[in-house]
Short mmCIF file of C-alpha atoms in Angstrom, two decimals:
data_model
loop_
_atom_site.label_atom_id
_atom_site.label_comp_id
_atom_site.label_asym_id
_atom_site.label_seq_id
_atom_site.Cartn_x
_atom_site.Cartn_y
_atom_site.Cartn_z
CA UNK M 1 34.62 -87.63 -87.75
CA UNK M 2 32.50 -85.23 -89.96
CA UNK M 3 29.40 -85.96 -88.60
CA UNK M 4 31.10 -85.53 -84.80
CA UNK M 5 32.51 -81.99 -85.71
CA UNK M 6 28.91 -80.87 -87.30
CA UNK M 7 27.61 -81.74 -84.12
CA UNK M 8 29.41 -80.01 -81.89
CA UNK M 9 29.38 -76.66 -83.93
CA UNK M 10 25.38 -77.74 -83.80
CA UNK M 11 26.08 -77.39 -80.22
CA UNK M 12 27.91 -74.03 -80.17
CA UNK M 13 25.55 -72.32 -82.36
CA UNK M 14 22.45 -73.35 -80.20
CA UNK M 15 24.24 -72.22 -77.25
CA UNK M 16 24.58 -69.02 -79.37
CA UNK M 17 21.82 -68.44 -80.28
CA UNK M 18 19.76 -69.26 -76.95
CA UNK M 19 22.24 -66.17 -75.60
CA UNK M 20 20.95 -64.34 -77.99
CA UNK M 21 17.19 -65.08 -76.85
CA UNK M 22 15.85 -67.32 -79.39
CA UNK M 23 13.15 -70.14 -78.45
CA UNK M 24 13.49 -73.04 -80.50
CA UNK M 25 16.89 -74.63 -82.05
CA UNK M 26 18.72 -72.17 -84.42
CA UNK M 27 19.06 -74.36 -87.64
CA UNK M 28 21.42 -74.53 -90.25
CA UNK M 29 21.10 -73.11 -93.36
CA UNK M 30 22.58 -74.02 -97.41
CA UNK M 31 24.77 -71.05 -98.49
CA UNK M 32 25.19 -67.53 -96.92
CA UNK M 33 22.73 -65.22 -95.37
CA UNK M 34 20.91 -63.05 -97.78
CA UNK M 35 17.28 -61.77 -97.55
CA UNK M 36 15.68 -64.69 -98.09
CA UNK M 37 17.78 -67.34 -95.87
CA UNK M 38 15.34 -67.49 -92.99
CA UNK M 39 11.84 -67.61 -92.36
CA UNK M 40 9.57 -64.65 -91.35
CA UNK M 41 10.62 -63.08 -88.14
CA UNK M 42 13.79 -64.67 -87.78
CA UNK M 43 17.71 -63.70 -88.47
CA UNK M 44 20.23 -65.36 -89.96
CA UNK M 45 24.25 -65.53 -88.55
CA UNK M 46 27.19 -66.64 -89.66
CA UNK M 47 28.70 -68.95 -87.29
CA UNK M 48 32.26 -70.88 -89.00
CA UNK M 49 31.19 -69.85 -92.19
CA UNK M 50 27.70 -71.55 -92.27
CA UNK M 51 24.90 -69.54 -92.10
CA UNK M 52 22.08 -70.08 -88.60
CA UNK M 53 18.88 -68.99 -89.09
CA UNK M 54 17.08 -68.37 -85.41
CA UNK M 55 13.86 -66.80 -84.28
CA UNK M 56 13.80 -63.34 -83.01
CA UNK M 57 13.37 -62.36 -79.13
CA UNK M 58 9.85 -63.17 -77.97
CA UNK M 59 9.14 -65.51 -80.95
CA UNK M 60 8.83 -69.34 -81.57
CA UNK M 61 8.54 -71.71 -84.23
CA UNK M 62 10.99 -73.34 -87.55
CA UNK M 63 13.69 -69.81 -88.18
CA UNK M 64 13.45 -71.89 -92.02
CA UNK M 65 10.16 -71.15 -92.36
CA UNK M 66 8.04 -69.04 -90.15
CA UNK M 67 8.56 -67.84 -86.03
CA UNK M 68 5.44 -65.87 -84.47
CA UNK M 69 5.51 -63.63 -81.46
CA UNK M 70 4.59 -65.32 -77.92
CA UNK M 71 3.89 -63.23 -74.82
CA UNK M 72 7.06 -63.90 -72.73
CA UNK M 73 9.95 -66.17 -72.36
CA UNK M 74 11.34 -65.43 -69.05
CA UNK M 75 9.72 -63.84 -65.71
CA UNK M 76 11.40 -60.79 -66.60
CA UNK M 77 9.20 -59.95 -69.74
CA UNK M 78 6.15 -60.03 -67.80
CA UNK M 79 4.83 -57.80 -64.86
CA UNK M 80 6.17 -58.12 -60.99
CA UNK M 81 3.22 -59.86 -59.86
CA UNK M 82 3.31 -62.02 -62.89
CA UNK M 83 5.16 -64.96 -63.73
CA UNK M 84 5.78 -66.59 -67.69
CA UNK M 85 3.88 -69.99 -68.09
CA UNK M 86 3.85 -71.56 -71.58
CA UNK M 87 4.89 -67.91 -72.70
CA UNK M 88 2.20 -66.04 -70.93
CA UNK M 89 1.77 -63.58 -68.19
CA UNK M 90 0.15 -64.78 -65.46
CA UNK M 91 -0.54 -64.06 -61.82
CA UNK M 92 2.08 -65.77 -59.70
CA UNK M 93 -0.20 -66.21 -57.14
CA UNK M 94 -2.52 -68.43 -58.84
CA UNK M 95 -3.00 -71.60 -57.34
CA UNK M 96 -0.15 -71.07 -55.13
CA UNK M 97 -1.68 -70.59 -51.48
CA UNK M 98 -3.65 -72.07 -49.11
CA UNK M 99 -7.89 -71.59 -48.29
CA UNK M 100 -8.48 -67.89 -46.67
CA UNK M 101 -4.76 -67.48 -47.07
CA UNK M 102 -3.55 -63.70 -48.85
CA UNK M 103 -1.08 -63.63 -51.21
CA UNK M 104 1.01 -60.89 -52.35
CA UNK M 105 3.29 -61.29 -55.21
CA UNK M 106 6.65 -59.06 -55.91
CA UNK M 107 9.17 -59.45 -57.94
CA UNK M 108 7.59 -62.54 -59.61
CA UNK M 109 7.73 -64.00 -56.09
CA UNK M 110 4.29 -65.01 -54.57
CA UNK M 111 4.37 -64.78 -50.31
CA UNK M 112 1.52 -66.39 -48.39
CA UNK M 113 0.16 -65.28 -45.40
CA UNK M 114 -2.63 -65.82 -42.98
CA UNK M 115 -4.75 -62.93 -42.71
CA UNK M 116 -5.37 -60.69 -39.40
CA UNK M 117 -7.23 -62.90 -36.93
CA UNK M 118 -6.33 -66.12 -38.48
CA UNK M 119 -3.69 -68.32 -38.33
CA UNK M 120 -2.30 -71.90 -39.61
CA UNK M 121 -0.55 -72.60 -42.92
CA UNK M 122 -0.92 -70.16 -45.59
CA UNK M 123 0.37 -72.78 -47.86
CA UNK M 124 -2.24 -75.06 -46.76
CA UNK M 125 -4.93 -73.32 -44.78
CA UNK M 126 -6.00 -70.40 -42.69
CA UNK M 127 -8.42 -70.20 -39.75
CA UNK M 128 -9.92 -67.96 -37.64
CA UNK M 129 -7.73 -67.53 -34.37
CA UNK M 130 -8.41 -67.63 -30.74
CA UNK M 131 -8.16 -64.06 -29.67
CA UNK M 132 -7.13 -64.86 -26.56
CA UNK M 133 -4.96 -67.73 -27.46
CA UNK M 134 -2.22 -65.39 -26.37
CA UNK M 135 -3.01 -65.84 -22.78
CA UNK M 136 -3.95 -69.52 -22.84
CA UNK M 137 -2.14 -70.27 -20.68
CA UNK M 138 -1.37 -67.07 -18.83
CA UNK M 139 2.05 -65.83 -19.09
CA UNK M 140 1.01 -63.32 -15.86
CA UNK M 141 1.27 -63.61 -12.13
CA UNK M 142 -0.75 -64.41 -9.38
CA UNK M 143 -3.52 -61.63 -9.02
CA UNK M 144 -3.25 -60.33 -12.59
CA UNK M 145 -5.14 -60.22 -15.66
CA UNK M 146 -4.06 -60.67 -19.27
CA UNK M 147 -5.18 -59.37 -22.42
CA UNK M 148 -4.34 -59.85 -25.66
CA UNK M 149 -3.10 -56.69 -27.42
CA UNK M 150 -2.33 -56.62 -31.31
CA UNK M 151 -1.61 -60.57 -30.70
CA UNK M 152 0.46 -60.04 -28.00
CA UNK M 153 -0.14 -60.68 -24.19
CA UNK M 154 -0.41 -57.71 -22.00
CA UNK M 155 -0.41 -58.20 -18.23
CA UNK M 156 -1.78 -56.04 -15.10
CA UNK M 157 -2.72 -56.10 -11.87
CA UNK M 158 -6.18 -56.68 -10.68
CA UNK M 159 -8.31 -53.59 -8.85
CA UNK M 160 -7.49 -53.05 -5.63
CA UNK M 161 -3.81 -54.84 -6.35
CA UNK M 162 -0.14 -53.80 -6.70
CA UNK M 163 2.98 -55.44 -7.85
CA UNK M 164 4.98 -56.41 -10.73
CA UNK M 165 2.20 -58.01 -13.11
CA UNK M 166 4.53 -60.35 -14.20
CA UNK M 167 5.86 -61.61 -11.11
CA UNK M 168 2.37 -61.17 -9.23
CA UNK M 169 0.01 -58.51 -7.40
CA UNK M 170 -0.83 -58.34 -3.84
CA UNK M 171 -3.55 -56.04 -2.07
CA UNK M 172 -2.88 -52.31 -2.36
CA UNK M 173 -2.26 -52.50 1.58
CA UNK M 174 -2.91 -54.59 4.65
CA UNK M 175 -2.57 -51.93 7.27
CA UNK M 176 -1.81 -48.31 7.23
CA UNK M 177 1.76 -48.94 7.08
CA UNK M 178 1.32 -50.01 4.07
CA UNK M 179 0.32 -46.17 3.10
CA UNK M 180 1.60 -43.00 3.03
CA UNK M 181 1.10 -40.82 6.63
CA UNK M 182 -1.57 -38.79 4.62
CA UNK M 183 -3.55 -41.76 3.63
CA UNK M 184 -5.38 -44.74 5.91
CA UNK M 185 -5.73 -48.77 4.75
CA UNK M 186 -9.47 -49.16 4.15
CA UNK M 187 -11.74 -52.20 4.57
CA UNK M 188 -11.37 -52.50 0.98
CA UNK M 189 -7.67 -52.82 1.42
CA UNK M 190 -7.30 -49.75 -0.49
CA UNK M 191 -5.05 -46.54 0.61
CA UNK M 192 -7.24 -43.77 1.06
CA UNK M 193 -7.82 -40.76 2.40
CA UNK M 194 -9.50 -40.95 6.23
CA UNK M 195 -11.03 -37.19 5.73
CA UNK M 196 -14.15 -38.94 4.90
CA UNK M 197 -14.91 -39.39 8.86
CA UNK M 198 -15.19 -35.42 9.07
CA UNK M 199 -18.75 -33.68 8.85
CA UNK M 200 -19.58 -31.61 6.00
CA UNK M 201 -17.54 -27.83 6.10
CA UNK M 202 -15.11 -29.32 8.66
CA UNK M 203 -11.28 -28.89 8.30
CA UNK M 204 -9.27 -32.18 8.46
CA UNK M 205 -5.65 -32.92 9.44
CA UNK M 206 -4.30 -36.25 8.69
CA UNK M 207 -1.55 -36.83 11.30
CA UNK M 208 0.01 -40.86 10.89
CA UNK M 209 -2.91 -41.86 9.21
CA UNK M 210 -5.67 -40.88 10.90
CA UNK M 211 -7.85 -37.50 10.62
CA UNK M 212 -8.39 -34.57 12.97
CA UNK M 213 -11.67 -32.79 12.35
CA UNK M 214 -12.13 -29.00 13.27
CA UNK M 215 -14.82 -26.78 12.42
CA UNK M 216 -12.66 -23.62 11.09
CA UNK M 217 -12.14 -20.41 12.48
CA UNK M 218 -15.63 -18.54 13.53
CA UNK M 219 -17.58 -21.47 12.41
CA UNK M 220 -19.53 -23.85 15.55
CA UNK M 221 -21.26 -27.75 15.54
CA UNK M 222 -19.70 -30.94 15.56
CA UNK M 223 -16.91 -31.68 13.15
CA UNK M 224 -17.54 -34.83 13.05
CA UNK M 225 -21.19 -34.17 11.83
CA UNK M 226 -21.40 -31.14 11.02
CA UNK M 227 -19.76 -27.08 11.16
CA UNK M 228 -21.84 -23.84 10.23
CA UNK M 229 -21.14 -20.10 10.61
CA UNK M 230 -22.74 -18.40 13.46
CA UNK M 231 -24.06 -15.77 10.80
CA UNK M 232 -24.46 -15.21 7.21
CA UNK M 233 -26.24 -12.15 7.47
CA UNK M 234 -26.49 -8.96 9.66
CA UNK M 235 -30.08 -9.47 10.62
CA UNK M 236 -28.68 -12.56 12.27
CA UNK M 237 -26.55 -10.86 14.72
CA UNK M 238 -27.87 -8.98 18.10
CA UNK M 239 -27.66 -4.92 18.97
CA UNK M 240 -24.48 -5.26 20.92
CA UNK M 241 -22.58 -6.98 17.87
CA UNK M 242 -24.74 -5.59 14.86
CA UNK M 243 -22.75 -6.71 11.87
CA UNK M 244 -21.91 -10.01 10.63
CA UNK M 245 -17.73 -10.30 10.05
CA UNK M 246 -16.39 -13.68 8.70
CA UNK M 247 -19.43 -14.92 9.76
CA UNK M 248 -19.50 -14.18 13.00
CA UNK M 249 -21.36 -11.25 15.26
CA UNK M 250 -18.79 -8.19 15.91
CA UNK M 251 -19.27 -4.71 17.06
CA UNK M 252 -17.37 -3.12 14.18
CA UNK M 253 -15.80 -0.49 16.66
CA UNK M 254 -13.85 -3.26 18.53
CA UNK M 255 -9.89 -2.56 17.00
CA UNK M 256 -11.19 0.13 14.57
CA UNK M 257 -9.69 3.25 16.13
CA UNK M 258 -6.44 4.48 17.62
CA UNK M 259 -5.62 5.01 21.29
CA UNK M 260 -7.92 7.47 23.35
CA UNK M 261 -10.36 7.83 20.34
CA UNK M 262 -13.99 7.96 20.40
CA UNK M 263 -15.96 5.46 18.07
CA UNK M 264 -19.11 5.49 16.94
CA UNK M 265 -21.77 3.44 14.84
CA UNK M 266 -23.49 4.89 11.91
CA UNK M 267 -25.23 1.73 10.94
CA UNK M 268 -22.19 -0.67 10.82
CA UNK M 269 -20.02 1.41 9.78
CA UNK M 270 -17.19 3.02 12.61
CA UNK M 271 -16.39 6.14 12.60
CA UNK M 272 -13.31 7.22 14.55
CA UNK M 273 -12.87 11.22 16.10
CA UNK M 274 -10.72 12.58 18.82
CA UNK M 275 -12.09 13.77 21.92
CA UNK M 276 -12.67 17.71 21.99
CA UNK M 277 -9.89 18.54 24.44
CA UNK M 278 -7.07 15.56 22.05
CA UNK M 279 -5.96 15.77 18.93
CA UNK M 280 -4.02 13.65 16.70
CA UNK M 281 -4.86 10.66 14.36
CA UNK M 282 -8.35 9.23 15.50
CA UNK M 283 -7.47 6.07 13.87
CA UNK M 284 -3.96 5.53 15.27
CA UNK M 285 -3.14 7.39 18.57
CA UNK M 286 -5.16 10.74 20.73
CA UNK M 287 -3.20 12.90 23.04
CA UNK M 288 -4.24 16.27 25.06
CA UNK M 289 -3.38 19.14 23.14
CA UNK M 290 -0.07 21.23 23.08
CA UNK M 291 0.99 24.77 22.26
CA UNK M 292 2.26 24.04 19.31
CA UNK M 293 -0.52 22.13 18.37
CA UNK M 294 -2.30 25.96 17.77
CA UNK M 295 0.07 25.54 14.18
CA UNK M 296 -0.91 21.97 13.51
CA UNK M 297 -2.23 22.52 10.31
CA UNK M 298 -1.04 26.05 9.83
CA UNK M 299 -4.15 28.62 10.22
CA UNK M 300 -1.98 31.74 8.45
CA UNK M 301 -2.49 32.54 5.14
CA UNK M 302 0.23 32.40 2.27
CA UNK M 303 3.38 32.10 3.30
CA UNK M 304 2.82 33.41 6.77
CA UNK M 305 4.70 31.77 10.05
CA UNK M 306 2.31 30.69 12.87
CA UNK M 307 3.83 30.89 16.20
CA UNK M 308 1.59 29.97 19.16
CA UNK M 309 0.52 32.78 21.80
CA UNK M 310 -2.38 34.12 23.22
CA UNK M 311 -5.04 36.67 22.73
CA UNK M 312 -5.79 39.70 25.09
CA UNK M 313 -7.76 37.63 27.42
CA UNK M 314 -4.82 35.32 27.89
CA UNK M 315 -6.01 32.21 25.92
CA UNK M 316 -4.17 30.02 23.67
CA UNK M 317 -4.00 31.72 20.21
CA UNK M 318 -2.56 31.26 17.06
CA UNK M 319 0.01 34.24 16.24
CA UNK M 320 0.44 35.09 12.46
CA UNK M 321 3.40 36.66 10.89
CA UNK M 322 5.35 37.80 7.83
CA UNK M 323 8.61 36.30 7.66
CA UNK M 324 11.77 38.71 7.17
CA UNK M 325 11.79 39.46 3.64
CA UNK M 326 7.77 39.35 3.05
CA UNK M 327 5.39 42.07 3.66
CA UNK M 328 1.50 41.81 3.29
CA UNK M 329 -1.68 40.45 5.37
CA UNK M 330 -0.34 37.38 7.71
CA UNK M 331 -3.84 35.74 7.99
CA UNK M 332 -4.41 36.04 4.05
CA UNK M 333 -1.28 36.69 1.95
CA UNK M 334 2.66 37.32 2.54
CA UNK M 335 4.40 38.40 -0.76
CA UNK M 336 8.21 38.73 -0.75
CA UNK M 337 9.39 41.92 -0.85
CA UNK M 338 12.19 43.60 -2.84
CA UNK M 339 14.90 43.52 -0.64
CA UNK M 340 15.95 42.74 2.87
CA UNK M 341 19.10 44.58 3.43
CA UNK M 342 20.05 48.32 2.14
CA UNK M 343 22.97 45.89 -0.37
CA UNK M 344 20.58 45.14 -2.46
CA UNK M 345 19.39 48.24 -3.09
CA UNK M 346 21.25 51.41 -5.80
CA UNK M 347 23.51 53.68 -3.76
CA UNK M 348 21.05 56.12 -3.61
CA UNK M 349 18.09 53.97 -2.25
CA UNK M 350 17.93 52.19 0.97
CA UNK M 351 15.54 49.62 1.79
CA UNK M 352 12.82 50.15 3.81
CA UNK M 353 9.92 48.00 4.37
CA UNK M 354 11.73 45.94 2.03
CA UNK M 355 11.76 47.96 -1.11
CA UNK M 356 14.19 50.16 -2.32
CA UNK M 357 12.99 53.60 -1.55
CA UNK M 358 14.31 57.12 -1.34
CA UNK M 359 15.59 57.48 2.10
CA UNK M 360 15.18 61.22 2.15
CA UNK M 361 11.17 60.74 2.01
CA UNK M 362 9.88 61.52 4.66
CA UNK M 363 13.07 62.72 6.55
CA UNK M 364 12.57 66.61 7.77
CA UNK M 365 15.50 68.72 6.76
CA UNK M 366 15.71 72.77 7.22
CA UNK M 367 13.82 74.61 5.28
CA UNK M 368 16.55 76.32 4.22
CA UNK M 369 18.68 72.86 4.21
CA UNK M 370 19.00 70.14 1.10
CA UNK M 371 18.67 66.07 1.62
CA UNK M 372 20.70 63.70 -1.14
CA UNK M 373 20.99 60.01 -0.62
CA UNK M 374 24.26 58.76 -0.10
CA UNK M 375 25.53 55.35 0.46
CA UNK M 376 21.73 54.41 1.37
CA UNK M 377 21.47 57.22 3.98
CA UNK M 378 19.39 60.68 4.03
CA UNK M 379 22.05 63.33 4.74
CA UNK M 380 20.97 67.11 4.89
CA UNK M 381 23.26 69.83 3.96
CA UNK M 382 23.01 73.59 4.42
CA UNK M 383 22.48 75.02 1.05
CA UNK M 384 25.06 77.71 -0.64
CA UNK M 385 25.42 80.29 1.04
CA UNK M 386 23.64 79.58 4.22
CA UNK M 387 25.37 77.85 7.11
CA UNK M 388 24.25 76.54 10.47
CA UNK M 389 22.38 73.05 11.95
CA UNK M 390 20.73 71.97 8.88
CA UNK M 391 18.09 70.16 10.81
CA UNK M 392 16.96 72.95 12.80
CA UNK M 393 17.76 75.12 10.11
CA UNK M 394 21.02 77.60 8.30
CA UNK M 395 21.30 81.00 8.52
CA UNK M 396 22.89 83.62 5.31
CA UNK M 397 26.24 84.30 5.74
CA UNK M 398 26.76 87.63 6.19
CA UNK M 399 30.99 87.96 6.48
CA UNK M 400 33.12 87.20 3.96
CA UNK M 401 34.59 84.60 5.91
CA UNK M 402 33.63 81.52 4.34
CA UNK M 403 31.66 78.79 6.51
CA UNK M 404 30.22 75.55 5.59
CA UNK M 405 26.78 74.14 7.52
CA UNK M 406 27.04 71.38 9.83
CA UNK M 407 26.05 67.93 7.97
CA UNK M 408 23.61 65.53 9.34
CA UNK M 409 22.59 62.16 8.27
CA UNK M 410 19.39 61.03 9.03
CA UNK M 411 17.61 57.46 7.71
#
């Protein structure tokens, strides 16, 4: 029964101590721990009173005597692409794959793998692939082509075909039907454009598929071979239609000016006048002249009114005149004057010749009379002392009876 329980606590303290991370069997040793129980590099523990003596982590050998230091124990002590063998490092993919196969090792995991372009077992062997092993046999339709594309199959029509690659291709068309109204089927089967049947610089129409050629506007020749311009340069063109417009011969004076106008060349160039007895715009519309066409642009000078009227000998003339409130030369200047109307002017001035003047100059009074302005007018008075028609003159009063001269107002 002894020898049955120093087994099993044998059994519990190896179990112990390989938790702990010791290699070997912990063994037992006589007495207690104290400095010199175990062996170099190993610990002693007191398991039901006995003292174990195991190696330390990352060492081997007898705990009793001597344990030395070993690379690793477990995957973990060594690096991820390294696994522990016979407690050392080494790479995990060492012997592991196949010929020509890659390995890559993570985690202390080696993975095999064919390289690009080869394929087979990587645990066995790699070889180079069929690059077109994708396609063999075709996964495509009728009319197709396949090509392999990063390993995989990649289908599409032939030239000249349409359709669902997968399903199958047919011809781009059979007929024009087939195309749109702008385009014709071609003898290649192909939708294309018929414009092709038109000479060079002709227009083309495509109406239901099929062209209409036209040379374009002043151009000549056969569309269907060939359109060119009836000029490119003046010299080209004859007397009677001198210049060259849009490629084609034109008298510039055809359409250039206005109704009843008179045109005429100056090299190519129009120019457009009225006849002598018309006026108007040469370039737009003519028309025989009118009175009031004397005004038409206004001959007078600066502010001056034209009014149309005739000269001694009875012919249509200008007339040129001030306009109320200006004063001055009608055929060179007309300055505004300083009034119009005797309100505007001081009680004692009245205008005349639209300033504001004196009416009593110039007005002829007695001799023996007196003229003040009043209220704008020139009145003459007999003076003191003298009585009578102060215009034609007063006479001295010579009673004592008092008399007063006879007023008159003159402007």
């Amino acid at each position: 029964m002894m020898e049955i329980s120093n087994l099993l606590v044998f059994i519990a303290i190896f179990a112990l101590a390989n938790a702990s991370g010791s290699y070997y069997h912990p063994r037992i040793a006589s007495g207690g721990c104290s400095a010199n129980t175990c062996g170099i590099n190993a610990k002693c523990s007191m398991t039901d009173g006995r003292a174990v003596c195991s190696c330390l982590n990352l060492h081997i050998g007898d705990p009793l005597i001597h344990c030395h230091r070993v690379e690793c124990q477990i995957p973990e002590d060594c690096p991820s692409s390294q696994i522990c063998s016979n407690n050392h490092c080494v790479n995990a993919c060492d012997g592991v794959c196949g010929i020509n196969a890659n390995c890559d090792a993570k985690n202390h995991v080696p993975t095999c793998s064919c390289p690009p372009g080869y394929s087979g077992d990587p645990f066995k062997s790699c070889h180079i692939a069929d690059p077109q092993a994708a396609c063999k046999p075709s996964p495509c339709g009728v009319n197709t082509k396949c090509e392999v594309i990063r390993e995989t199959p990649i289908c599409s029509c032939l030239p000249g075909y349409r359709g669902s690659p997968l399903v199958g291709c047919r011809r781009e068309c059979e007929s024009d039907s087939d195309c749109s109204s702008h385009l014709s089927c071609s003898a290649h089967f192909k939708c294309e454009s018929p414009c092709r049947s038109c000479g060079d610089g002709a227009n083309c129409d495509v109406i239901n598929h099929q062209a209409q050629c036209s040379c374009p506007t002043n151009y000549q020749g056969n569309p269907l071979t060939k359109c060119y311009p009836e000029c490119t340069t003046n010299s080209e063109c004859p007397r009677s239609k001198p210049a060259c417009l849009y490629n084609k011969c034109a008298n510039p004076c055809e359409g250039a000016c206005g109704v009843n106008a008179n045109c005429e060349l100056r090299g190519i160039t129009p120019v457009c006048s009225c006849p002598r007895d018309m006026t108007g715009n040469p370039f737009i519309s003519c028309r025989p002249f009118e009175p009031e066409d004397q005004c038409k642009p206004n001959p007078c000078g600066e502010n001056a009114v034209c009014t149309p009227g005739h000269d001694n000998t009875g012919k249509e003339r200008p007339v040129c005149t001030c306009p109320a409130g200006f004063t001055g030369n009608a055929l060179i200047h007309c300055r505004r004057g300083e009034c119009q109307t005797d309100n505007e002017c001081p009680d004692n001035r009245a205008c005349i010749d639209f300033y504001c003047q004196n009416p009593c100059t110039g007005k002829e009074c007695a001799a023996t009379a007196k003229c003040e302005a009043r209220r704008h007018i020139a009145v003459c008075s007999c003076l003191d002392g003298t009585r009578g028609d102060a215009i034609v003159g007063c006479n001295a009063i010579k009673s004592r009876v008092s008399g007063y001269g006879r007023y008159y107002t003159r402007k």
